[in-house]
């Protein structure tokens, strides 16, 4: 469309208000020149980390063959052997090998791997820096070539240029060992949503032009694409509103648990709210409209909107519909279920007769200090992962009554300061699951476990684990750093409003409490994301082994204590997470573990916003800050890339929200020319198409222009996406750059009072 005088005037006004908007042009020559110049200045000031001891140690860990090759089952061979797939990166294959092995071989010390796709070779062949983003397999139950549900024959591979969220989709054929050549389901670069409905029908949400996308940049329409036809001719079967975050559709096949096939459509209204519709369908409805098998089959009934709260989510299991609550729910007068609960009812009754006609059962009800994290489903069991005061435990239910109800059969006796997680290997065929465990100082272990052992009450099979369901340790990560003299403790700080804020502290046993220990405080505090014990070898190498202390703060905004913990720091209450983090910082200083000049803070993405606020609100509390892939300009965040999807978290700056509270939490607008700020390193990625690199670019340029004497450093990785790095060498570079900056800065702070 042609620009008007009004458009031009508006653009000029915006530029006058913000003279750095030109840096929002991601790959303009001016923006890239700024990044290159800043990178040169950063390395001149801090040194090139390549080849430093930290870099070499971190790179060795990232490229080590001693890492656990995590796998995903992709069906069985014709002989019934379980086929396991893994994406492996090492020094010779920085972009990765997609490879497979059999379960029997995987359980050995040296599995026999077969390469399915060499991503490095593909990148060289295509002349594109491909980054693996995952695969979506054709379900065996919907594939006539699956050998009676045994093998997976096709998959949709997602590959991105340089690590961005936008991907190219390419269909892969396991029977030929190559990409599909005849009528493939391939899509050009976009933030696509694709699923197989059947072998020859794909549901597609992708970029068909500006009107096909939401304001957040995600698909607004879903089409059903039949193989052999043109994508642009595929009919639209569902569409949402421009203001939605995204929309989608999927089919949930519960026939394996005596249930039905449910076709589901949803509109994601905000980051935390959605509307969902569902209907029961037959297998034939999954096929193309002109498929002979559909002849004589009645069309399915209409979709029914599921009458749950917008902030609830639903799932189907057998004949049940499970509802996860983020706020209190009263489906029947006088019967209220608490926020954070998991409840279930008969799915067909709910869809056909409504919520008032259902008999509800509670799977999980939270307390002030417990929350459920996630769940996984085996053939006969439902495994719930629970956080108990930010410690982990598993709870087991049996799927009874031919998929009609769930019975509690057991749970872990004690919650532990470690990460315990469960992942079903094959929910169709077996009750075996992967049990993964790690802690701050204990390397990760991958065990083979059997949910049925909880019900039979058998003694533990493994002498190393007291849980009865653990059969054997299959893989483990050798220690990546010396943790022999480290201790882990959970402590609590008191926030400004009196709320107790837990944090985990890792330090040497003989640490002298004289304020001179270089201490790194990490936080996130947003989007209901929980922090908790897990092994991070790079932090151990780059910080703990040097004698530093490492701290993770479980501040509000996260999900450590369920939805209410998160909701306590939304929008106008965003100050709570900043107050919580600063209270932990003060608690560390008061304990004499460190002082402000020996305390560093680090966070990325939403945690980058947290760092920006620590920098501008509490500069006297920190000796160094690393602010990674951050949000910083809260006046324009909703106009940059996926930013509009986060307004449910932060607020809408185009409304009175800006004047009422958002202006207080926008680091870009909080710079004080008279302030004394601590040294800070900003890092981001040109290819980050989730959080725009302009947040960091503009903040740095404004800081430099305000006071050139402030110690402000900036490094922008030209690749890497939202993770900040596209391969092991880039990851080692960015990690060592940040950790060495913080360490060297804090060492100088030991001499300060």
XYZ file of C-alpha atoms in Angstrom:
753
model
C 0.000 0.000 0.000
C 1.056 3.585 -0.627
C 2.202 5.628 2.352
C 0.267 8.754 3.213
C 1.286 12.078 4.651
C -0.209 10.922 7.951
C 1.942 7.783 7.885
C 5.048 9.845 7.204
C 4.233 12.285 9.999
C 3.671 9.435 12.423
C 6.976 7.849 11.445
C 8.813 11.152 11.879
C 7.226 11.686 15.313
C 8.281 8.200 16.383
C 11.837 8.861 15.227
C 11.950 12.141 17.155
C 10.769 10.374 20.297
C 13.160 7.496 19.758
C 16.169 8.369 17.572
C 17.379 4.765 17.584
C 14.499 3.060 15.771
C 16.765 2.609 12.750
C 18.422 -0.217 14.695
C 15.148 -2.134 14.450
C 15.994 -2.907 10.819
C 17.459 -6.310 11.595
C 19.796 -6.776 8.650
C 20.194 -3.258 7.311
C 23.767 -2.268 6.559
C 23.607 0.433 9.236
C 22.442 -2.037 11.894
C 24.982 -4.666 10.947
C 27.773 -2.095 10.877
C 26.754 -1.056 14.388
C 26.897 -4.685 15.506
C 30.271 -5.347 13.881
C 31.789 -2.179 15.320
C 30.392 -2.955 18.774
C 31.705 -6.500 18.566
C 35.190 -5.253 17.715
C 35.095 -2.786 20.623
C 33.847 -5.512 22.981
C 36.645 -7.923 22.125
C 39.201 -5.128 22.259
C 38.071 -4.301 25.792
C 37.400 -7.790 27.156
C 39.604 -9.924 24.951
C 38.712 -12.594 22.428
C 37.582 -15.642 24.459
C 38.587 -18.039 21.697
C 41.411 -20.193 22.959
C 41.135 -19.099 26.596
C 41.074 -21.829 29.286
C 37.350 -21.238 29.852
C 36.575 -21.483 26.139
C 38.593 -24.660 25.665
C 37.027 -26.365 28.707
C 33.479 -25.364 27.764
C 33.961 -26.367 24.115
C 35.382 -29.720 25.186
C 32.253 -30.373 27.233
C 29.870 -29.266 24.484
C 31.609 -31.436 21.895
C 32.436 -34.353 24.182
C 31.367 -37.814 23.149
C 30.654 -38.515 26.828
C 27.359 -36.624 26.650
C 24.093 -38.547 27.035
C 22.547 -39.186 23.603
C 18.891 -38.564 24.464
C 16.528 -40.468 22.208
C 12.962 -40.585 20.985
C 11.252 -43.772 19.859
C 10.245 -43.916 16.198
C 8.260 -47.126 16.014
C 9.610 -50.637 15.614
C 11.427 -52.660 13.000
C 9.606 -55.402 11.131
C 11.107 -57.766 13.725
C 9.596 -55.793 16.591
C 12.775 -54.057 17.784
C 12.281 -50.561 19.149
C 13.867 -47.887 16.931
C 15.392 -44.899 18.734
C 16.394 -41.598 17.091
C 18.891 -39.009 18.319
C 20.246 -35.665 17.081
C 23.982 -35.647 17.817
C 26.440 -32.756 17.568
C 30.190 -32.983 18.043
C 33.403 -31.383 16.795
C 33.130 -33.118 13.420
C 29.396 -32.489 13.086
C 28.626 -29.086 14.640
C 25.208 -28.899 12.991
C 24.372 -32.465 13.822
C 23.737 -36.008 12.732
C 20.193 -37.328 12.849
C 20.795 -40.982 13.565
C 19.103 -44.134 14.815
C 19.806 -47.288 16.764
C 17.876 -50.158 18.332
C 16.904 -50.272 22.019
C 19.048 -53.374 22.571
C 22.075 -51.558 21.140
C 21.288 -48.292 22.936
C 21.525 -50.059 26.286
C 25.154 -50.974 25.597
C 28.166 -48.755 26.261
C 28.845 -48.363 22.530
C 25.565 -48.270 20.564
C 25.628 -49.027 16.866
C 24.367 -45.818 15.233
C 23.145 -45.438 11.657
C 23.135 -41.936 10.169
C 19.758 -40.975 8.736
C 20.570 -37.350 7.835
C 23.830 -35.394 8.022
C 22.795 -31.774 8.687
C 26.311 -30.460 7.991
C 26.395 -32.167 4.610
C 22.923 -30.867 3.821
C 23.967 -27.323 4.788
C 26.995 -27.531 2.524
C 24.934 -28.960 -0.333
C 22.208 -26.286 -0.016
C 24.582 -23.435 0.814
C 22.458 -22.613 3.879
C 23.559 -22.624 7.526
C 20.838 -25.052 8.600
C 19.990 -25.426 12.290
C 17.931 -28.433 13.357
C 14.580 -27.471 14.919
C 12.915 -30.862 15.301
C 10.685 -33.338 13.529
C 6.990 -34.254 13.472
C 6.331 -37.901 12.656
C 3.383 -39.356 10.772
C 1.462 -41.264 13.504
C 1.620 -45.003 12.975
C -2.111 -45.387 13.640
C -2.889 -43.186 10.613
C -0.421 -44.683 8.150
C -1.507 -47.574 5.898
C 2.178 -48.359 5.247
C 3.051 -48.663 8.949
C 3.050 -52.463 8.885
C 0.051 -52.737 11.185
C 1.115 -49.859 13.387
C 4.728 -50.950 13.822
C 6.909 -48.581 11.852
C 7.024 -44.841 11.225
C 7.499 -44.167 7.531
C 7.541 -40.382 7.200
C 8.313 -37.238 9.161
C 8.249 -33.469 8.683
C 11.646 -31.930 9.434
C 11.976 -28.316 10.564
C 15.221 -26.566 9.614
C 15.999 -22.903 10.200
C 18.506 -20.526 8.701
C 21.018 -19.678 11.409
C 18.795 -20.678 14.318
C 15.760 -18.421 13.883
C 12.274 -19.537 14.987
C 11.083 -19.419 11.382
C 11.771 -22.731 9.653
C 11.692 -24.511 6.342
C 9.649 -27.729 6.456
C 10.867 -30.713 4.466
C 9.202 -34.141 4.332
C 11.465 -37.124 4.915
C 10.817 -40.732 3.877
C 12.328 -43.383 6.165
C 11.677 -46.145 3.656
C 13.937 -44.535 1.035
C 16.225 -42.776 3.520
C 15.848 -39.457 1.721
C 13.560 -36.489 1.293
C 10.239 -37.207 -0.407
C 10.500 -36.443 -4.121
C 6.984 -37.083 -5.420
C 4.405 -34.559 -4.164
C 6.244 -33.742 -0.939
C 4.805 -31.729 1.935
C 7.453 -28.983 1.845
C 6.986 -25.423 3.073
C 9.141 -22.294 2.634
C 10.498 -20.292 5.560
C 7.839 -19.216 8.059
C 6.731 -19.760 11.637
C 4.622 -22.650 10.413
C 2.373 -25.016 12.361
C 2.100 -28.355 10.572
C 0.661 -31.740 11.540
C -0.209 -34.894 9.683
C -3.929 -35.573 9.721
C -3.262 -38.722 7.714
C -0.573 -39.858 5.308
C -1.870 -37.667 2.489
C -3.521 -34.827 4.416
C -1.668 -32.100 6.292
C -3.093 -29.341 8.474
C -1.066 -26.222 7.747
C -0.792 -22.856 9.382
C 1.827 -20.753 7.633
C 2.556 -17.389 6.032
C 0.275 -16.749 3.064
C 0.795 -12.990 3.311
C 0.211 -10.316 5.992
C -3.498 -11.043 6.442
C -2.758 -14.712 7.128
C -0.737 -13.851 10.239
C -1.710 -12.578 13.661
C -0.289 -9.395 15.132
C 2.245 -11.639 16.908
C 3.491 -13.007 13.580
C 2.040 -16.507 13.902
C -0.440 -18.267 11.595
C -4.025 -16.969 11.744
C -5.523 -19.623 9.478
C -5.405 -23.394 9.155
C -5.717 -25.122 5.808
C -6.081 -28.785 4.938
C -3.547 -29.612 2.273
C -4.082 -32.802 0.278
C -0.998 -34.374 -1.233
C -0.627 -33.681 -4.934
C -2.483 -30.368 -4.814
C -1.098 -26.839 -4.599
C -0.649 -25.428 -1.108
C -2.196 -22.103 -2.098
C -5.333 -23.971 -3.264
C -5.780 -25.762 0.055
C -9.097 -24.726 1.651
C -9.152 -22.756 4.883
C -10.879 -24.911 7.518
C -10.378 -22.681 10.551
C -9.335 -19.110 11.200
C -8.861 -16.797 14.142
C -8.700 -13.077 14.717
C -5.848 -10.740 13.866
C -5.429 -9.953 17.569
C -5.028 -13.630 18.510
C -1.557 -14.900 19.316
C -1.977 -17.945 17.077
C -4.436 -20.672 16.160
C -4.154 -24.357 15.436
C -5.777 -27.736 15.127
C -4.834 -31.310 15.936
C -6.298 -34.794 16.236
C -6.011 -36.692 19.524
C -6.373 -40.432 18.916
C -7.435 -42.083 22.185
C -8.549 -45.405 20.689
C -5.583 -47.074 22.377
C -7.183 -46.281 25.760
C -10.750 -47.243 24.760
C -11.585 -43.657 23.813
C -12.396 -41.900 20.566
C -10.565 -39.777 18.032
C -11.044 -36.131 18.990
C -10.490 -33.367 16.466
C -9.510 -30.197 18.312
C -9.308 -26.569 17.212
C -8.036 -23.710 19.327
C -7.489 -19.981 19.275
C -4.705 -18.725 21.525
C -6.117 -15.375 22.622
C -3.174 -14.330 24.783
C -0.101 -16.094 26.103
C -2.256 -17.646 28.854
C -5.771 -17.783 27.473
C -7.414 -19.684 24.658
C -10.702 -20.975 23.330
C -10.990 -24.630 22.352
C -13.460 -26.567 20.232
C -13.668 -30.348 19.855
C -15.663 -33.086 18.185
C -15.504 -36.857 17.849
C -14.580 -38.209 14.446
C -14.004 -41.567 12.780
C -10.756 -42.722 11.207
C -12.190 -42.120 7.717
C -12.605 -38.423 8.500
C -8.821 -38.117 8.679
C -8.508 -38.984 4.999
C -8.719 -36.773 1.923
C -12.304 -35.825 0.922
C -12.041 -37.860 -2.292
C -10.550 -40.951 -0.654
C -12.623 -44.054 -1.553
C -12.678 -45.109 2.117
C -14.783 -42.037 2.942
C -17.553 -43.073 0.576
C -20.739 -43.734 2.507
C -19.318 -42.402 5.787
C -21.424 -39.667 7.368
C -19.747 -36.332 7.927
C -18.740 -35.655 11.531
C -20.849 -33.513 13.806
C -20.245 -29.875 14.503
C -17.435 -28.631 16.706
C -18.490 -27.815 20.262
C -16.778 -25.060 22.226
C -15.415 -26.536 25.441
C -16.981 -24.607 28.290
C -13.893 -24.107 30.424
C -12.263 -20.889 31.542
C -10.108 -19.167 28.960
C -7.010 -19.638 31.113
C -7.583 -23.393 31.530
C -6.127 -26.037 29.230
C -7.612 -29.388 28.269
C -6.279 -32.772 27.283
C -7.882 -36.095 26.423
C -6.985 -39.452 27.939
C -9.074 -42.514 27.107
C -12.667 -41.546 27.837
C -11.596 -38.669 30.083
C -11.054 -34.968 29.557
C -8.392 -33.515 31.854
C -8.626 -29.831 32.782
C -5.610 -27.904 34.064
C -6.649 -24.795 35.993
C -4.821 -21.467 36.260
C -7.642 -19.829 38.248
C -10.445 -21.061 40.500
C -13.228 -22.855 38.587
C -16.858 -23.490 39.530
C -18.279 -25.793 36.820
C -21.200 -26.726 39.075
C -22.768 -24.308 41.527
C -21.119 -24.698 44.915
C -18.292 -26.927 43.625
C -15.093 -24.895 43.307
C -11.739 -26.249 42.191
C -8.628 -24.304 43.186
C -6.255 -22.637 40.753
C -3.353 -24.951 39.997
C -5.529 -28.074 40.224
C -5.829 -30.931 37.748
C -9.361 -32.326 37.461
C -11.041 -34.685 35.020
C -14.483 -35.744 33.850
C -16.049 -37.935 31.179
C -15.169 -36.369 27.835
C -18.302 -37.355 25.913
C -20.579 -36.089 28.686
C -18.742 -32.769 28.816
C -18.918 -32.271 25.054
C -22.508 -33.466 24.581
C -24.226 -32.252 27.757
C -22.012 -29.521 29.199
C -19.952 -28.950 32.308
C -22.927 -28.981 34.687
C -23.704 -32.628 33.831
C -20.279 -34.019 34.736
C -18.947 -35.841 37.776
C -15.497 -34.366 38.465
C -12.533 -36.004 40.140
C -9.426 -34.261 41.450
C -6.040 -35.502 40.277
C -3.986 -32.824 41.981
C -4.797 -29.936 44.295
C -1.989 -27.537 45.184
C -0.956 -26.168 48.547
C 0.840 -22.880 49.109
C 4.162 -24.634 48.460
C 3.321 -27.342 45.904
C 2.594 -27.222 42.186
C 2.399 -29.741 39.392
C 4.978 -29.334 36.635
C 3.942 -31.733 33.914
C 2.769 -35.266 33.269
C 3.515 -38.160 30.963
C 1.332 -41.122 29.981
C 2.429 -44.716 29.455
C 0.200 -47.503 28.159
C -1.535 -48.025 31.515
C -0.285 -45.269 33.819
C -0.411 -41.511 34.319
C 2.771 -40.062 35.873
C 2.561 -36.636 37.459
C 5.652 -34.537 38.238
C 5.177 -32.313 41.291
C 7.251 -29.466 42.720
C 7.241 -29.519 46.526
C 8.925 -26.360 47.859
C 10.915 -26.313 44.587
C 11.926 -29.934 45.141
C 10.902 -32.747 42.846
C 8.718 -35.845 43.249
C 6.704 -38.197 40.992
C 3.115 -39.362 41.613
C 1.631 -42.422 39.844
C -1.944 -43.181 38.781
C -3.333 -46.206 36.975
C -5.657 -45.775 33.992
C -8.650 -47.907 35.069
C -12.172 -48.708 33.940
C -11.229 -49.015 30.293
C -9.972 -45.444 30.236
C -12.718 -44.022 32.476
C -10.905 -43.062 35.690
C -7.502 -42.780 37.353
C -6.481 -44.509 40.598
C -3.590 -43.332 42.796
C -1.131 -46.200 43.229
C 1.957 -44.552 44.709
C 4.393 -41.659 44.843
C 7.959 -40.819 45.744
C 8.346 -40.712 49.508
C 10.484 -37.600 49.702
C 10.872 -34.561 47.486
C 14.544 -34.000 46.708
C 16.818 -31.103 45.755
C 17.290 -32.545 42.310
C 15.474 -32.681 39.010
C 13.516 -35.914 38.588
C 11.601 -36.187 35.349
C 9.691 -38.920 33.534
C 9.054 -39.348 29.829
C 7.038 -42.216 28.352
C 8.906 -44.253 25.768
C 5.813 -45.413 23.857
C 2.360 -44.687 25.279
C 0.757 -47.133 22.846
C 2.754 -50.257 23.601
C 4.525 -50.161 26.959
C 4.648 -48.866 30.548
C 8.379 -48.298 30.326
C 9.565 -44.717 30.651
C 12.774 -42.747 30.772
C 13.613 -41.525 34.272
C 16.069 -38.637 34.179
C 17.711 -37.157 37.231
C 20.352 -34.551 37.993
C 21.184 -31.868 40.534
C 23.410 -28.829 40.740
C 26.422 -31.006 41.576
C 25.358 -34.469 40.344
C 25.671 -35.147 36.606
C 22.616 -36.278 34.682
C 21.592 -39.922 34.636
C 19.174 -41.604 32.243
C 17.445 -44.689 33.609
C 15.038 -47.223 32.207
C 11.978 -47.371 34.444
C 8.723 -49.336 34.622
C 5.575 -47.673 35.999
C 3.968 -51.051 36.755
C 6.591 -51.662 39.462
C 4.950 -48.961 41.583
C 1.706 -50.933 41.624
C 3.283 -54.331 42.335
C 5.366 -52.893 45.176
C 8.509 -54.751 44.179
C 11.846 -53.902 45.767
C 14.060 -51.504 43.787
C 15.977 -53.225 40.995
C 18.832 -50.730 41.182
C 21.033 -50.409 44.245
C 21.782 -46.809 43.280
C 18.143 -45.670 43.313
C 15.563 -46.305 46.021
C 12.600 -45.763 43.694
C 10.993 -49.152 42.906
C 10.252 -48.192 39.319
C 13.904 -47.702 38.310
C 15.169 -50.805 36.504
C 18.657 -49.804 35.458
C 20.844 -46.834 34.661
C 21.270 -46.767 30.890
C 23.405 -43.666 30.374
C 25.117 -41.160 32.595
C 27.133 -38.023 32.235
C 30.614 -38.198 33.746
C 31.507 -35.271 36.031
C 32.349 -32.250 33.886
C 33.961 -30.331 36.723
C 35.202 -30.994 40.246
C 32.195 -30.771 42.586
C 33.697 -32.826 45.416
C 33.936 -29.892 47.821
C 30.657 -28.194 46.933
C 27.522 -27.979 49.060
C 23.966 -27.129 47.988
C 21.600 -25.305 50.298
C 18.097 -23.901 49.977
C 17.647 -20.565 51.708
C 14.983 -17.878 51.889
C 15.047 -14.121 51.537
C 12.237 -11.781 52.570
C 10.897 -9.564 49.801
C 9.673 -6.007 50.273
C 6.089 -7.138 50.995
C 7.158 -9.859 53.450
C 6.919 -12.806 51.030
C 9.529 -15.520 51.525
C 11.559 -16.011 48.345
C 13.455 -19.308 48.095
C 16.814 -19.563 46.440
C 19.403 -22.279 45.928
C 23.029 -21.616 46.828
C 25.956 -23.703 45.565
C 29.371 -22.978 47.099
C 32.504 -24.596 48.474
C 32.243 -26.208 51.910
C 35.000 -24.070 53.382
C 33.807 -20.749 51.935
C 34.892 -17.893 54.192
C 32.030 -15.470 54.822
C 34.073 -12.321 54.387
C 32.270 -10.789 51.411
C 35.007 -11.691 48.939
C 33.457 -14.729 47.222
C 32.638 -13.951 43.579
C 28.933 -14.768 43.511
C 26.702 -15.176 40.466
C 22.959 -14.670 40.934
C 20.728 -16.011 38.152
C 17.032 -15.355 37.674
C 14.153 -15.421 35.208
C 10.831 -14.651 36.899
C 8.291 -14.819 34.095
C 5.886 -16.838 31.963
C 5.366 -19.408 34.749
C 8.820 -20.871 34.027
C 10.300 -22.689 37.020
C 13.962 -22.759 37.958
C 15.301 -25.668 39.956
C 18.160 -28.074 40.536
C 19.815 -29.326 37.368
C 23.354 -30.043 36.283
C 24.970 -27.272 34.251
C 28.522 -28.296 33.427
C 29.405 -24.974 31.831
C 28.505 -23.062 35.001
C 30.540 -25.521 37.038
C 33.582 -25.059 34.803
C 33.350 -21.329 34.288
C 32.322 -20.347 37.811
C 32.120 -22.924 40.603
C 35.425 -24.662 39.950
C 37.170 -21.283 40.106
C 35.896 -20.814 43.656
C 32.786 -18.784 42.950
C 29.323 -19.273 44.447
C 26.288 -19.812 42.219
C 22.741 -18.809 43.170
C 19.351 -19.325 41.507
C 16.454 -17.220 42.753
C 12.909 -18.641 42.584
C 11.225 -15.268 42.281
C 7.581 -14.521 41.576
C 6.612 -14.540 37.937
C 7.944 -18.082 37.697
C 5.968 -21.293 38.160
C 7.707 -22.741 41.208
C 4.519 -22.554 43.291
C 1.955 -22.755 40.534
C -0.182 -20.166 38.699
C -0.635 -17.865 41.697
C 3.135 -17.456 42.073
C 3.272 -16.431 38.441
C 0.203 -14.205 38.500
C 1.520 -12.315 41.522
C 4.009 -10.541 39.219
C 1.914 -9.883 36.126
C 1.523 -6.480 34.484
C 1.068 -3.790 37.165
C 2.598 -6.144 39.735
C 5.778 -6.671 37.731
C 7.669 -4.864 40.452
C 7.292 -7.977 42.617
C 9.817 -10.000 40.619
C 12.304 -7.111 40.676
C 11.834 -6.678 44.421
C 12.198 -10.440 44.949
C 15.447 -10.628 43.014
C 16.921 -7.615 44.753
C 15.910 -9.068 48.128
C 17.901 -12.208 47.358
C 20.861 -10.022 46.376
C 20.645 -8.154 49.670
C 20.292 -11.413 51.599
C 23.504 -12.705 50.022
C 25.305 -9.479 50.895
C 23.947 -9.474 54.457
C 25.147 -13.055 54.930
C 28.637 -11.775 54.059
C 29.015 -14.355 51.309
C 29.663 -11.417 48.996
C 29.372 -7.657 48.769
C 27.920 -5.600 45.971
C 31.266 -5.364 44.194
C 31.658 -9.188 44.254
C 28.070 -9.972 43.219
C 27.157 -10.476 39.558
C 23.685 -10.951 38.085
C 22.790 -12.841 34.933
C 19.594 -13.467 32.973
C 18.320 -13.848 29.431
C 15.153 -13.137 27.438
C 12.559 -12.209 30.078
C 15.503 -12.596 32.453
C 17.200 -9.950 30.314
C 14.405 -7.551 31.216
C 15.077 -8.488 34.843
C 18.749 -7.633 34.345
C 17.842 -4.317 32.713
C 15.775 -3.428 35.760
C 18.532 -4.475 38.153
C 20.895 -2.241 36.203
C 18.628 0.807 36.254
C 16.814 0.324 39.597
C 19.448 -1.299 41.805
C 22.868 -0.403 40.351
C 24.406 -0.263 43.825
C 23.660 -3.954 44.482
C 25.843 -5.449 41.744
C 29.432 -5.420 40.612
C 28.716 -6.814 37.125
C 25.688 -7.773 35.031
C 25.258 -10.003 31.983
C 22.060 -9.162 30.090
C 21.375 -11.740 27.339
C 18.879 -11.652 24.410
C 16.827 -9.165 26.438
C 13.585 -7.226 26.308
C 14.381 -3.639 27.248
C 12.163 -1.251 25.297
C 8.748 -1.883 26.850
C 7.193 0.988 24.888
C 7.660 -0.801 21.562
C 8.092 -4.452 22.520
C 4.624 -5.345 21.197
C 5.542 -4.092 17.715
C 8.767 -6.084 17.437
C 8.600 -9.668 16.144
C 6.661 -11.933 18.545
C 6.277 -9.174 21.140
C 2.521 -8.795 20.770
C 2.082 -12.305 22.172
C 3.569 -11.205 25.498
C 1.101 -8.449 26.345
C -0.731 -10.831 28.702
C 2.491 -10.953 30.709
C 3.557 -7.307 30.606
C 0.594 -5.185 29.511
C -0.205 -3.174 26.385
C 1.945 -0.051 25.958
C -0.501 1.365 23.409
C -3.106 1.762 26.156
C -3.154 3.440 29.552
C -0.959 0.550 30.741
C 2.052 2.605 29.660
C 1.296 5.550 31.893
C -0.080 3.423 34.719
C 2.831 1.000 35.135
C 4.763 -0.121 32.048
C 6.859 3.037 31.896
C 8.233 2.110 35.321
C 9.488 -1.245 34.033
C 11.115 -0.183 30.781
C 14.905 -0.126 31.293
C 15.349 1.679 27.992
C 13.380 4.589 29.440
C 14.894 4.416 32.938
C 18.459 5.480 32.090
C 19.611 8.188 34.490
C 22.442 10.397 33.156
C 23.577 11.082 36.735
C 23.671 7.452 37.842
C 26.726 5.347 38.522
C 26.121 2.036 36.804
C 28.078 -1.215 37.232
C 29.907 -2.828 34.300
C 27.458 -4.606 32.023
C 27.685 -6.932 29.026
C 24.752 -7.113 26.613
C 24.632 -10.085 24.229
C 22.115 -10.917 21.542
C 21.777 -12.539 18.122
C 21.010 -11.069 14.727
C 19.004 -14.185 13.895
C 16.828 -13.995 17.009
C 13.333 -13.682 15.567
C 11.607 -14.025 18.926
C 13.107 -11.196 21.008
C 14.232 -8.517 18.567
C 17.975 -7.682 18.716
C 16.982 -4.001 18.617
C 16.183 -4.156 22.341
C 19.853 -4.619 23.150
C 21.148 -2.531 20.237
C 19.094 0.528 21.149
C 19.824 0.253 24.865
C 23.562 0.096 24.257
C 23.582 2.963 21.759
C 21.546 5.115 24.124
C 23.855 4.317 27.044
C 26.926 5.116 24.971
C 25.443 8.393 23.774
C 24.366 9.356 27.304
C 27.703 8.734 29.003
C 30.634 7.280 27.105
C 32.459 6.600 30.371
C 29.959 4.009 31.578
C 31.466 0.490 31.243
C 29.010 -0.894 28.682
C 29.957 -3.793 26.402
C 27.955 -5.323 23.574
C 28.340 -8.452 21.459
C 25.893 -9.551 18.775
C 26.226 -13.028 17.337
C 25.370 -12.927 13.644
C 23.688 -16.347 13.935
C 22.154 -18.252 16.800
C 18.435 -17.461 17.150
C 16.906 -16.873 20.571
C 19.382 -19.282 22.174
C 22.154 -16.905 21.166
C 24.344 -19.491 19.405
C 23.931 -21.863 16.467
C 26.613 -24.473 17.254
C 29.039 -25.598 19.964
C 31.831 -23.186 19.032
C 29.460 -20.229 19.118
C 28.030 -21.442 22.442
C 31.507 -21.806 23.934
C 32.440 -18.350 22.646
C 29.367 -16.636 24.118
C 29.585 -18.561 27.404
C 33.249 -17.844 28.018
C 32.880 -14.210 26.957
C 30.147 -13.676 29.565
C 31.629 -15.699 32.421
C 35.145 -14.336 32.008
C 33.762 -10.790 31.917
C 31.852 -11.306 35.162
C 34.679 -13.178 36.895
C 37.419 -10.712 36.053
C 35.198 -7.774 36.989
C 34.298 -9.252 40.384
C 37.921 -10.089 41.187
C 38.652 -6.384 40.929
C 35.727 -5.781 43.280
C 37.363 -7.691 46.122
C 39.414 -4.627 46.953
C 36.355 -2.392 47.215
C 34.542 -1.733 50.489
